[in-house]
PDB file of C-alpha atoms in Angstrom:
ATOM      1  CA  ALA A   1       2.962 -10.725 -12.648  1.00  0.00           C
ATOM      2  CA  GLN A   2       2.818  -6.974 -12.652  1.00  0.00           C
ATOM      3  CA  THR A   3       5.783  -4.850 -11.615  1.00  0.00           C
ATOM      4  CA  VAL A   4       5.937  -1.191 -10.676  1.00  0.00           C
ATOM      5  CA  THR A   5       9.163   0.813 -10.941  1.00  0.00           C
ATOM      6  CA  GLN A   6       9.931   4.135  -9.326  1.00  0.00           C
ATOM      7  CA  SER A   7      13.363   5.192 -10.507  1.00  0.00           C
ATOM      8  CA  GLN A   8      13.803   8.182  -8.192  1.00  0.00           C
ATOM      9  CA  PRO A   9      14.653   7.126  -4.630  1.00  0.00           C
ATOM     10  CA  GLU A  10      14.615  10.779  -3.542  1.00  0.00           C
ATOM     11  CA  MET A  11      13.467  14.109  -4.938  1.00  0.00           C
ATOM     12  CA  SER A  12      13.856  17.607  -3.541  1.00  0.00           C
ATOM     13  CA  VAL A  13      11.848  20.716  -4.439  1.00  0.00           C
ATOM     14  CA  GLN A  14      11.583  24.264  -3.215  1.00  0.00           C
ATOM     15  CA  GLU A  15       8.375  25.226  -1.472  1.00  0.00           C
ATOM     16  CA  ALA A  16       5.801  26.621  -3.949  1.00  0.00           C
ATOM     17  CA  GLU A  17       7.575  24.994  -6.921  1.00  0.00           C
ATOM     18  CA  THR A  18       6.366  22.074  -9.040  1.00  0.00           C
ATOM     19  CA  VAL A  19       7.800  18.575  -8.896  1.00  0.00           C
ATOM     20  CA  THR A  20       7.139  15.450 -10.946  1.00  0.00           C
ATOM     21  CA  LEU A  21       7.567  11.923  -9.614  1.00  0.00           C
ATOM     22  CA  SER A  22       7.951   9.172 -12.162  1.00  0.00           C
ATOM     23  CA  CYS A  23       6.475   5.680 -12.263  1.00  0.00           C
ATOM     24  CA  THR A  24       6.491   2.955 -14.880  1.00  0.00           C
ATOM     25  CA  TYR A  25       4.786  -0.406 -14.748  1.00  0.00           C
ATOM     26  CA  ASP A  26       4.650  -3.636 -16.635  1.00  0.00           C
ATOM     27  CA  THR A  27       1.438  -5.523 -17.366  1.00  0.00           C
ATOM     28  CA  SER A  28      -0.233  -7.545 -20.070  1.00  0.00           C
ATOM     29  CA  GLU A  29      -3.708  -6.447 -18.976  1.00  0.00           C
ATOM     30  CA  SER A  30      -5.709  -3.792 -20.760  1.00  0.00           C
ATOM     31  CA  ASP A  31      -7.844  -2.638 -17.872  1.00  0.00           C
ATOM     32  CA  TYR A  32      -6.504  -1.783 -14.439  1.00  0.00           C
ATOM     33  CA  TYR A  33      -6.230   0.968 -11.872  1.00  0.00           C
ATOM     34  CA  LEU A  34      -3.200   3.054 -10.964  1.00  0.00           C
ATOM     35  CA  PHE A  35      -2.748   4.914  -7.704  1.00  0.00           C
ATOM     36  CA  TRP A  36      -0.400   7.288  -5.968  1.00  0.00           C
ATOM     37  CA  TYR A  37      -0.230   6.926  -2.196  1.00  0.00           C
ATOM     38  CA  LYS A  38       1.513   9.215   0.262  1.00  0.00           C
ATOM     39  CA  GLN A  39       3.121   7.796   3.418  1.00  0.00           C
ATOM     40  CA  PRO A  40       4.139  10.363   6.029  1.00  0.00           C
ATOM     41  CA  PRO A  41       6.168   9.371   9.135  1.00  0.00           C
ATOM     42  CA  SER A  42       2.894   8.290  10.794  1.00  0.00           C
ATOM     43  CA  ARG A  43       3.126   5.305   8.390  1.00  0.00           C
ATOM     44  CA  GLN A  44      -0.475   5.512   7.225  1.00  0.00           C
ATOM     45  CA  MET A  45      -0.808   5.167   3.451  1.00  0.00           C
ATOM     46  CA  ILE A  46      -2.989   8.021   2.226  1.00  0.00           C
ATOM     47  CA  LEU A  47      -4.554   7.912  -1.226  1.00  0.00           C
ATOM     48  CA  VAL A  48      -3.483  10.932  -3.274  1.00  0.00           C
ATOM     49  CA  ILE A  49      -4.962  10.224  -6.693  1.00  0.00           C
ATOM     50  CA  ARG A  50      -6.150   7.336  -8.870  1.00  0.00           C
ATOM     51  CA  GLN A  51      -6.524   6.681 -12.570  1.00  0.00           C
ATOM     52  CA  GLU A  52      -8.584   4.099 -14.427  1.00  0.00           C
ATOM     53  CA  ALA A  53      -6.667   2.727 -17.383  1.00  0.00           C
ATOM     54  CA  TYR A  54      -9.612   2.912 -19.766  1.00  0.00           C
ATOM     55  CA  LYS A  55      -9.999   6.644 -19.171  1.00  0.00           C
ATOM     56  CA  GLN A  56      -7.837   8.781 -21.423  1.00  0.00           C
ATOM     57  CA  GLN A  57      -8.303  11.935 -19.408  1.00  0.00           C
ATOM     58  CA  ASN A  58      -5.621  12.469 -16.787  1.00  0.00           C
ATOM     59  CA  ALA A  59      -6.888  12.541 -13.209  1.00  0.00           C
ATOM     60  CA  THR A  60      -6.567  15.732 -11.178  1.00  0.00           C
ATOM     61  CA  GLU A  61      -7.085  16.387  -7.466  1.00  0.00           C
ATOM     62  CA  ASN A  62      -6.426  20.007  -6.518  1.00  0.00           C
ATOM     63  CA  ARG A  63      -2.628  20.486  -6.680  1.00  0.00           C
ATOM     64  CA  PHE A  64      -2.024  16.889  -7.716  1.00  0.00           C
ATOM     65  CA  SER A  65      -2.301  15.656 -11.279  1.00  0.00           C
ATOM     66  CA  VAL A  66      -1.051  12.699 -13.251  1.00  0.00           C
ATOM     67  CA  ASN A  67       0.372  12.202 -16.717  1.00  0.00           C
ATOM     68  CA  PHE A  68      -0.892   8.784 -17.770  1.00  0.00           C
ATOM     69  CA  GLN A  69       0.705   7.372 -20.913  1.00  0.00           C
ATOM     70  CA  LYS A  70      -0.890   3.952 -21.403  1.00  0.00           C
ATOM     71  CA  ALA A  71       1.174   2.878 -24.395  1.00  0.00           C
ATOM     72  CA  ALA A  72       4.381   3.776 -22.628  1.00  0.00           C
ATOM     73  CA  LYS A  73       3.087   2.290 -19.339  1.00  0.00           C
ATOM     74  CA  SER A  74       4.005   5.461 -17.544  1.00  0.00           C
ATOM     75  CA  PHE A  75       2.131   7.147 -14.703  1.00  0.00           C
ATOM     76  CA  SER A  76       3.857  10.239 -13.300  1.00  0.00           C
ATOM     77  CA  LEU A  77       2.585  12.454 -10.489  1.00  0.00           C
ATOM     78  CA  LYS A  78       2.866  16.229 -10.675  1.00  0.00           C
ATOM     79  CA  ILE A  79       2.605  18.255  -7.488  1.00  0.00           C
ATOM     80  CA  SER A  80       2.076  21.958  -8.069  1.00  0.00           C
ATOM     81  CA  ASP A  81       2.704  24.713  -5.528  1.00  0.00           C
ATOM     82  CA  SER A  82       4.558  22.294  -3.231  1.00  0.00           C
ATOM     83  CA  GLN A  83       3.859  22.705   0.457  1.00  0.00           C
ATOM     84  CA  LEU A  84       5.833  21.614   3.515  1.00  0.00           C
ATOM     85  CA  GLY A  85       3.057  19.159   4.343  1.00  0.00           C
ATOM     86  CA  ASP A  86       3.688  17.344   1.060  1.00  0.00           C
ATOM     87  CA  ALA A  87       6.964  15.965   2.405  1.00  0.00           C
ATOM     88  CA  ALA A  88       6.596  12.178   2.622  1.00  0.00           C
ATOM     89  CA  MET A  89       7.278   8.906   0.829  1.00  0.00           C
ATOM     90  CA  TYR A  90       5.218   8.561  -2.332  1.00  0.00           C
ATOM     91  CA  PHE A  91       4.302   5.168  -3.687  1.00  0.00           C
ATOM     92  CA  CYS A  92       2.949   4.315  -7.088  1.00  0.00           C
ATOM     93  CA  ALA A  93       0.665   1.273  -7.115  1.00  0.00           C
ATOM     94  CA  TYR A  94      -1.089  -0.947  -9.635  1.00  0.00           C
ATOM     95  CA  ARG A  95      -4.314  -2.860  -9.188  1.00  0.00           C
ATOM     96  CA  SER A  96      -5.499  -5.521 -11.586  1.00  0.00           C
ATOM     97  CA  SER A  97      -9.072  -5.591 -12.846  1.00  0.00           C
ATOM     98  CA  LEU A  98      -9.087  -9.381 -12.949  1.00  0.00           C
ATOM     99  CA  PRO A  99     -11.175 -10.920 -10.183  1.00  0.00           C
ATOM    100  CA  GLY A 100      -9.888 -13.229  -7.556  1.00  0.00           C
ATOM    101  CA  GLY A 101      -7.421 -13.399  -4.736  1.00  0.00           C
ATOM    102  CA  GLY A 102      -4.358 -11.283  -4.461  1.00  0.00           C
ATOM    103  CA  ALA A 103      -5.027  -9.783  -7.835  1.00  0.00           C
ATOM    104  CA  ASP A 104      -7.515  -7.613  -6.028  1.00  0.00           C
ATOM    105  CA  GLY A 105      -4.737  -6.072  -4.019  1.00  0.00           C
ATOM    106  CA  LEU A 106      -2.080  -3.549  -4.889  1.00  0.00           C
ATOM    107  CA  THR A 107       1.408  -3.957  -6.295  1.00  0.00           C
ATOM    108  CA  PHE A 108       3.616  -1.132  -5.065  1.00  0.00           C
ATOM    109  CA  GLY A 109       6.802   0.464  -6.292  1.00  0.00           C
ATOM    110  CA  LYS A 110       9.721   1.033  -3.931  1.00  0.00           C
ATOM    111  CA  GLY A 111       8.756   4.660  -3.329  1.00  0.00           C
ATOM    112  CA  THR A 112      10.196   8.141  -3.758  1.00  0.00           C
ATOM    113  CA  HIS A 113      11.167  10.215  -0.753  1.00  0.00           C
ATOM    114  CA  LEU A 114       9.997  13.781  -1.405  1.00  0.00           C
ATOM    115  CA  ILE A 115      11.781  16.576   0.431  1.00  0.00           C
ATOM    116  CA  ILE A 116      10.341  20.093   0.471  1.00  0.00           C
ATOM    117  CA  GLN A 117      12.914  22.845   0.948  1.00  0.00           C
ATOM    118  CA  PRO A 118      11.486  25.918   2.748  1.00  0.00           C
TER     119      PRO A 118
ATOM    120  CA  GLY B   1     -14.679   3.250  13.736  1.00  0.00           C
ATOM    121  CA  ALA B   2     -13.524   6.130  11.597  1.00  0.00           C
ATOM    122  CA  GLY B   3     -10.620   4.280  10.069  1.00  0.00           C
ATOM    123  CA  VAL B   4      -8.619   1.089  10.043  1.00  0.00           C
ATOM    124  CA  SER B   5      -7.140   0.477  13.474  1.00  0.00           C
ATOM    125  CA  GLN B   6      -4.053  -1.641  14.108  1.00  0.00           C
ATOM    126  CA  SER B   7      -2.517  -2.727  17.381  1.00  0.00           C
ATOM    127  CA  PRO B   8      -0.034  -2.718  18.843  1.00  0.00           C
ATOM    128  CA  ARG B   9       1.650   0.224  17.157  1.00  0.00           C
ATOM    129  CA  TYR B  10       5.080  -1.106  18.097  1.00  0.00           C
ATOM    130  CA  LYS B  11       6.142  -4.599  19.056  1.00  0.00           C
ATOM    131  CA  VAL B  12       9.562  -5.815  20.108  1.00  0.00           C
ATOM    132  CA  ALA B  13      10.026  -9.555  20.204  1.00  0.00           C
ATOM    133  CA  LYS B  14      12.976 -11.744  21.015  1.00  0.00           C
ATOM    134  CA  ARG B  15      13.945 -14.173  18.282  1.00  0.00           C
ATOM    135  CA  GLY B  16      11.879 -17.303  18.639  1.00  0.00           C
ATOM    136  CA  GLN B  17       8.882 -15.657  20.298  1.00  0.00           C
ATOM    137  CA  ASP B  18       5.397 -15.759  18.809  1.00  0.00           C
ATOM    138  CA  VAL B  19       3.578 -12.493  18.063  1.00  0.00           C
ATOM    139  CA  ALA B  20       0.011 -11.562  17.161  1.00  0.00           C
ATOM    140  CA  LEU B  21      -0.875  -8.385  15.306  1.00  0.00           C
ATOM    141  CA  ARG B  22      -4.433  -7.129  15.223  1.00  0.00           C
ATOM    142  CA  CYS B  23      -6.353  -5.274  12.527  1.00  0.00           C
ATOM    143  CA  ASP B  24      -9.775  -3.718  13.052  1.00  0.00           C
ATOM    144  CA  PRO B  25     -11.078  -2.698   9.611  1.00  0.00           C
ATOM    145  CA  ILE B  26     -13.639  -0.051   8.840  1.00  0.00           C
ATOM    146  CA  SER B  27     -17.051  -1.361   9.834  1.00  0.00           C
ATOM    147  CA  GLY B  28     -18.795  -3.154   6.999  1.00  0.00           C
ATOM    148  CA  HIS B  29     -15.721  -3.473   4.813  1.00  0.00           C
ATOM    149  CA  VAL B  30     -15.751  -6.770   2.966  1.00  0.00           C
ATOM    150  CA  SER B  31     -12.161  -7.105   1.866  1.00  0.00           C
ATOM    151  CA  LEU B  32      -9.101  -7.063   4.101  1.00  0.00           C
ATOM    152  CA  PHE B  33      -5.435  -7.166   3.118  1.00  0.00           C
ATOM    153  CA  TRP B  34      -2.188  -7.610   5.006  1.00  0.00           C
ATOM    154  CA  TYR B  35       1.055  -6.152   3.688  1.00  0.00           C
ATOM    155  CA  GLN B  36       4.648  -6.342   4.895  1.00  0.00           C
ATOM    156  CA  GLN B  37       6.826  -3.260   4.438  1.00  0.00           C
ATOM    157  CA  ALA B  38      10.556  -3.699   5.000  1.00  0.00           C
ATOM    158  CA  LEU B  39      12.641  -0.636   5.779  1.00  0.00           C
ATOM    159  CA  GLY B  40      13.041   1.560   2.715  1.00  0.00           C
ATOM    160  CA  GLN B  41      10.780  -0.598   0.563  1.00  0.00           C
ATOM    161  CA  GLY B  42       7.246  -0.514  -0.714  1.00  0.00           C
ATOM    162  CA  PRO B  43       4.587  -2.690   0.917  1.00  0.00           C
ATOM    163  CA  GLU B  44       4.407  -6.275  -0.289  1.00  0.00           C
ATOM    164  CA  PHE B  45       1.236  -8.323  -0.343  1.00  0.00           C
ATOM    165  CA  LEU B  46       0.878 -11.060   2.263  1.00  0.00           C
ATOM    166  CA  THR B  47      -2.722 -12.239   2.268  1.00  0.00           C
ATOM    167  CA  TYR B  48      -6.293 -11.297   1.393  1.00  0.00           C
ATOM    168  CA  PHE B  49      -9.691 -11.991   2.967  1.00  0.00           C
ATOM    169  CA  GLN B  50     -13.143 -11.547   1.562  1.00  0.00           C
ATOM    170  CA  ASN B  51     -15.354 -11.611   4.628  1.00  0.00           C
ATOM    171  CA  GLU B  52     -14.100 -14.590   6.642  1.00  0.00           C
ATOM    172  CA  ALA B  53     -12.688 -16.459   3.673  1.00  0.00           C
ATOM    173  CA  GLN B  54      -8.952 -16.267   3.078  1.00  0.00           C
ATOM    174  CA  LEU B  55      -8.899 -16.187  -0.703  1.00  0.00           C
ATOM    175  CA  ASP B  56      -5.189 -15.711  -1.219  1.00  0.00           C
ATOM    176  CA  LYS B  57      -2.250 -16.371   1.068  1.00  0.00           C
ATOM    177  CA  SER B  58       0.371 -16.610  -1.641  1.00  0.00           C
ATOM    178  CA  GLY B  59       2.411 -13.747  -0.180  1.00  0.00           C
ATOM    179  CA  LEU B  60       2.971 -15.288   3.228  1.00  0.00           C
ATOM    180  CA  PRO B  61       6.743 -15.833   3.343  1.00  0.00           C
ATOM    181  CA  SER B  62       6.732 -19.060   5.324  1.00  0.00           C
ATOM    182  CA  ASP B  63       4.514 -21.433   7.260  1.00  0.00           C
ATOM    183  CA  ARG B  64       5.411 -19.482  10.390  1.00  0.00           C
ATOM    184  CA  PHE B  65       2.961 -16.818   9.203  1.00  0.00           C
ATOM    185  CA  PHE B  66      -0.725 -17.371   9.753  1.00  0.00           C
ATOM    186  CA  ALA B  67      -3.692 -15.010   9.374  1.00  0.00           C
ATOM    187  CA  GLU B  68      -7.325 -15.338  10.311  1.00  0.00           C
ATOM    188  CA  ARG B  69     -10.542 -13.365  10.204  1.00  0.00           C
ATOM    189  CA  PRO B  70     -13.028 -15.734  11.834  1.00  0.00           C
ATOM    190  CA  GLU B  71     -16.095 -13.488  11.904  1.00  0.00           C
ATOM    191  CA  GLY B  72     -15.379 -11.436   8.839  1.00  0.00           C
ATOM    192  CA  SER B  73     -14.358  -8.318  10.733  1.00  0.00           C
ATOM    193  CA  VAL B  74     -11.265  -8.205  12.980  1.00  0.00           C
ATOM    194  CA  SER B  75      -8.212  -9.979  11.618  1.00  0.00           C
ATOM    195  CA  THR B  76      -5.110 -11.290  13.350  1.00  0.00           C
ATOM    196  CA  LEU B  77      -1.740 -11.922  11.753  1.00  0.00           C
ATOM    197  CA  LYS B  78       0.298 -14.377  13.782  1.00  0.00           C
ATOM    198  CA  ILE B  79       3.999 -14.996  13.364  1.00  0.00           C
ATOM    199  CA  GLN B  80       5.451 -18.005  15.105  1.00  0.00           C
ATOM    200  CA  ARG B  81       9.102 -18.387  16.126  1.00  0.00           C
ATOM    201  CA  THR B  82       9.978 -14.895  14.934  1.00  0.00           C
ATOM    202  CA  GLN B  83      13.241 -14.356  13.058  1.00  0.00           C
ATOM    203  CA  GLN B  84      15.212 -11.157  12.520  1.00  0.00           C
ATOM    204  CA  GLU B  85      14.133 -11.015   8.884  1.00  0.00           C
ATOM    205  CA  ASP B  86      10.532 -10.663  10.083  1.00  0.00           C
ATOM    206  CA  SER B  87      11.343  -7.144  11.321  1.00  0.00           C
ATOM    207  CA  ALA B  88       9.153  -4.813   9.273  1.00  0.00           C
ATOM    208  CA  VAL B  89       6.035  -2.688   9.361  1.00  0.00           C
ATOM    209  CA  TYR B  90       2.892  -4.756   8.911  1.00  0.00           C
ATOM    210  CA  LEU B  91       0.092  -2.808   7.263  1.00  0.00           C
ATOM    211  CA  CYS B  92      -3.559  -3.740   7.141  1.00  0.00           C
ATOM    212  CA  ALA B  93      -6.013  -2.328   4.608  1.00  0.00           C
ATOM    213  CA  SER B  94      -9.714  -2.759   3.956  1.00  0.00           C
ATOM    214  CA  THR B  95     -12.148  -1.934   1.170  1.00  0.00           C
ATOM    215  CA  PRO B  96     -15.941  -1.788   1.160  1.00  0.00           C
ATOM    216  CA  SER B  97     -16.245  -4.221  -1.731  1.00  0.00           C
ATOM    217  CA  SER B  98     -14.184  -6.665  -3.728  1.00  0.00           C
ATOM    218  CA  SER B  99     -14.427  -4.469  -6.812  1.00  0.00           C
ATOM    219  CA  TYR B 100     -11.044  -3.518  -8.201  1.00  0.00           C
ATOM    220  CA  ASN B 101     -11.960   0.145  -8.366  1.00  0.00           C
ATOM    221  CA  SER B 102     -12.637   0.303  -4.640  1.00  0.00           C
ATOM    222  CA  PRO B 103      -9.704   2.127  -3.007  1.00  0.00           C
ATOM    223  CA  LEU B 104      -7.843   0.538  -0.110  1.00  0.00           C
ATOM    224  CA  HIS B 105      -7.999   2.263   3.288  1.00  0.00           C
ATOM    225  CA  PHE B 106      -4.862   1.646   5.325  1.00  0.00           C
ATOM    226  CA  GLY B 107      -4.154   1.574   9.026  1.00  0.00           C
ATOM    227  CA  ASN B 108      -1.059   3.053  10.665  1.00  0.00           C
ATOM    228  CA  GLY B 109       0.675  -0.297  10.758  1.00  0.00           C
ATOM    229  CA  THR B 110       2.516  -2.263  13.428  1.00  0.00           C
ATOM    230  CA  ARG B 111       6.281  -1.906  13.507  1.00  0.00           C
ATOM    231  CA  LEU B 112       7.744  -5.260  14.523  1.00  0.00           C
ATOM    232  CA  THR B 113      11.344  -5.421  15.676  1.00  0.00           C
ATOM    233  CA  VAL B 114      12.852  -8.840  16.320  1.00  0.00           C
ATOM    234  CA  THR B 115      16.007  -8.757  18.446  1.00  0.00           C
TER     235      THR B 115
END
């Protein structure tokens, strides 16, 4: 079974600064998807960015980018120019490429609470 | 609808009561997932439907938990004889296909409190 580990329960950053959230995972599969989701107090999980394991190029979405190190099984999220609206819980998630059942779903880490200091 | 809709948003139940939580996925979405999120934790998989077929229920914590999606659209998660440890946020998500690269769209969840 896959596991996802987020070792930072909480991170704090000054507005307009850059912050990096870490995530490591364990899998024996070679092809899979990795995601970062944001969960504000409204509770809705919002997709921030995703990365296909077979792609070497790191994904980027505006101020959000990832550092994907497949050999190290590491998938960190960098948020540049942090804004007050970025404050939320951030969850790293893994999705298997193998068909069938719950493997189609996501395995989440425990999350990192991101605080933005004005 | 525009997104995944869950109701009720909050539910308080006395220990021993039965509850039913509803999920209305995005129209046309094939796959539907239920997750349980305890306070301060990440969501944990409960069960998965492809259309009306429940393909995986390995995450359901006990036989008090039951989920259905009889017509392949709306789904209901039922918890019988609720216990305090059932208190959590229950999230529903849907995807347009069963492909693993299809991102999950989540609802706002139902916060269940068992007293």
